[in-house]
Amino acid sequence: MRSTILRHDDTTGSTGVNGAAGSVAGAGTRTPDRTTGGAVTGGEIRPAEHDGDDHGAVECAGPRTTRRADGQDAVVFELCSGLFASMPRTDQRVKAIHYVRGLLGAEGRKSIRNIATLLGGDAAEQSLHHFISSSTWDWTPVRRALAQHIERMAPPQAYVVRPMIIPKAGETSVGVERRFVPELGQVINAQQAVGVWAAAEDWSSPLHWRLHLTSRWLEDHNRRSQASIPETTVQESLAQCSVEAYLGMIRGSGLPIRPLVMDARNADVLTTVHRLRAAGTPWLLRVDPSVRLTVLEPTFPRRGASMTAQQIMSTAWHMRRPDPRRQGAGTAGQAGPPGQAPHLRAVRRPGSLVSVSATLTADTRTPVGRPGGRPEELLLLGVTDTGQWPAELWLTDLTALRPAELTQLIRLTHRVDRDLTEVADQVGIRDFSGRSFNGWHRHATLASAAHAIALLSGRPQARRGADGDIVDLTDSGRHEGLGHGYLTDLGDRPDLAS
């Protein structure tokens, strides 16, 4: 099995955005004196050459007032010189840098018009519109370069796949239609995209995006032609779109294998697991209570029986071992009659995690290399932060991890939610207006670069173990003798299981 890496850091903190510019205070970095194909003169970038086939090319020098003294501009030049090296022409690379600077510095909504106000008005707007919607540069190598740069600068703990709703007023933007949004409990007019985020305890950054397109767009030849949707784009469910977004990111990326964290409540879990297993990816999936599993725990009352995840967790909750710290606190911690297991009343307090060894009931495929033809052992996790039990149900093949490490991975979803609002939205990830499929992806790519610059301006450190070395979670001897199972209850002290 390929190495799965989780990096730890005992330090804590958060990364935020200061104002509309999306900057993060922190140590500056060396400002390169050259960008790819452009000269830096007096704090401005000027193109060194122009190849002649890009519509309405302008100098796009940008006013000095958009430059920042907190080190962010240095990160812009340092990062973008590598990210945009795949663009075939100098003027494209220059425009990409200025578009990113506009996303970081424009006031209000990050429309092309607002970005152009920083770069020269109407002529710049026309040029940037062509650069985003109609130019020929490919966003795929740019995203690959971004992912590799983040891997070098601040290696993540895991990849988090998260859907993103983009409300729209009109009907011409690619992929827009009436959609039911469970989080809002209503139907709204919106685009639906899926992002793949590199995530750690105190930061996260999007690396790859995929638009979710339904038959309304894919089977309507006029709509498809007007939006220039590629012929290779096929109809898929949101769950399929999520998995394909992740697989599309890792294909040929050269990135290390890391755990994938994803909400799969509306997915075919078995199909999702098989696809991730085939890709060699360890995973942690939030699942629906109705998912059926077969319990493998030796002391579980219905071991070998097929039960729903909700039934398993309800049984496991009432079978937890007594908390010795609560032995004198009334009947909840008192032992029963001789020969019987102690009884613990279900106290649903925040911070609890219960895990049960199980396998998917419908999973008839035996993973390669598993001795004796036994099914793959998984862990079903019940987690609560609110007192409701269980608030969330998760399934994972990371059976060697301690409960606190699994909890840390689950919390990465909250980190992504926070950074989507506080960083990605501030640099305009949802602000593109246009019909073009390619235009949406180019904008999302450059907004992801702007997001990374906002974070890297704060210089997040690499996540390391206590000894400074990378922690390999697949080391068979790492947790030897620790054991796991439904008796785990972190209560309000998750550090006890670390």
Coordinates of C-alpha atoms in Angstrom, one line a residue, residues 24 51 63 74 87 102 140-141 149 160 176 186 198 233-234 269 273 285 317 332 374-375 431 448 450 458:
V24 CA -2.8 38.1 5.5
D51 CA 2.9 37.8 -29.9
P63 CA -1.4 51.8 -10.4
A74 CA 6.3 39.7 -3.1
M87 CA 1.1 30.1 -20.7
G102 CA -7.1 42.6 -9.1
T140 CA -5.0 22.5 -16.1
P141 CA -1.1 23.0 -15.8
H149 CA 3.7 24.8 -4.9
V160 CA -11.3 17.9 1.4
V176 CA -27.1 27.8 -13.8
Q186 CA -35.2 25.9 -0.5
A198 CA -5.7 21.0 0.5
T233 CA -18.3 16.4 -20.4
V234 CA -21.0 13.9 -19.6
V269 CA -21.1 4.7 -0.9
V273 CA -15.4 3.3 -2.0
L285 CA -16.6 9.7 4.2
W317 CA -23.5 4.3 22.6
A332 CA -24.7 6.6 35.8
R374 CA -11.7 -11.5 4.5
P375 CA -13.6 -8.2 3.7
D431 CA -18.0 36.3 -8.8
S448 CA -7.6 29.9 -6.3
A450 CA -5.3 34.6 -5.2
G458 CA 1.1 34.6 6.4

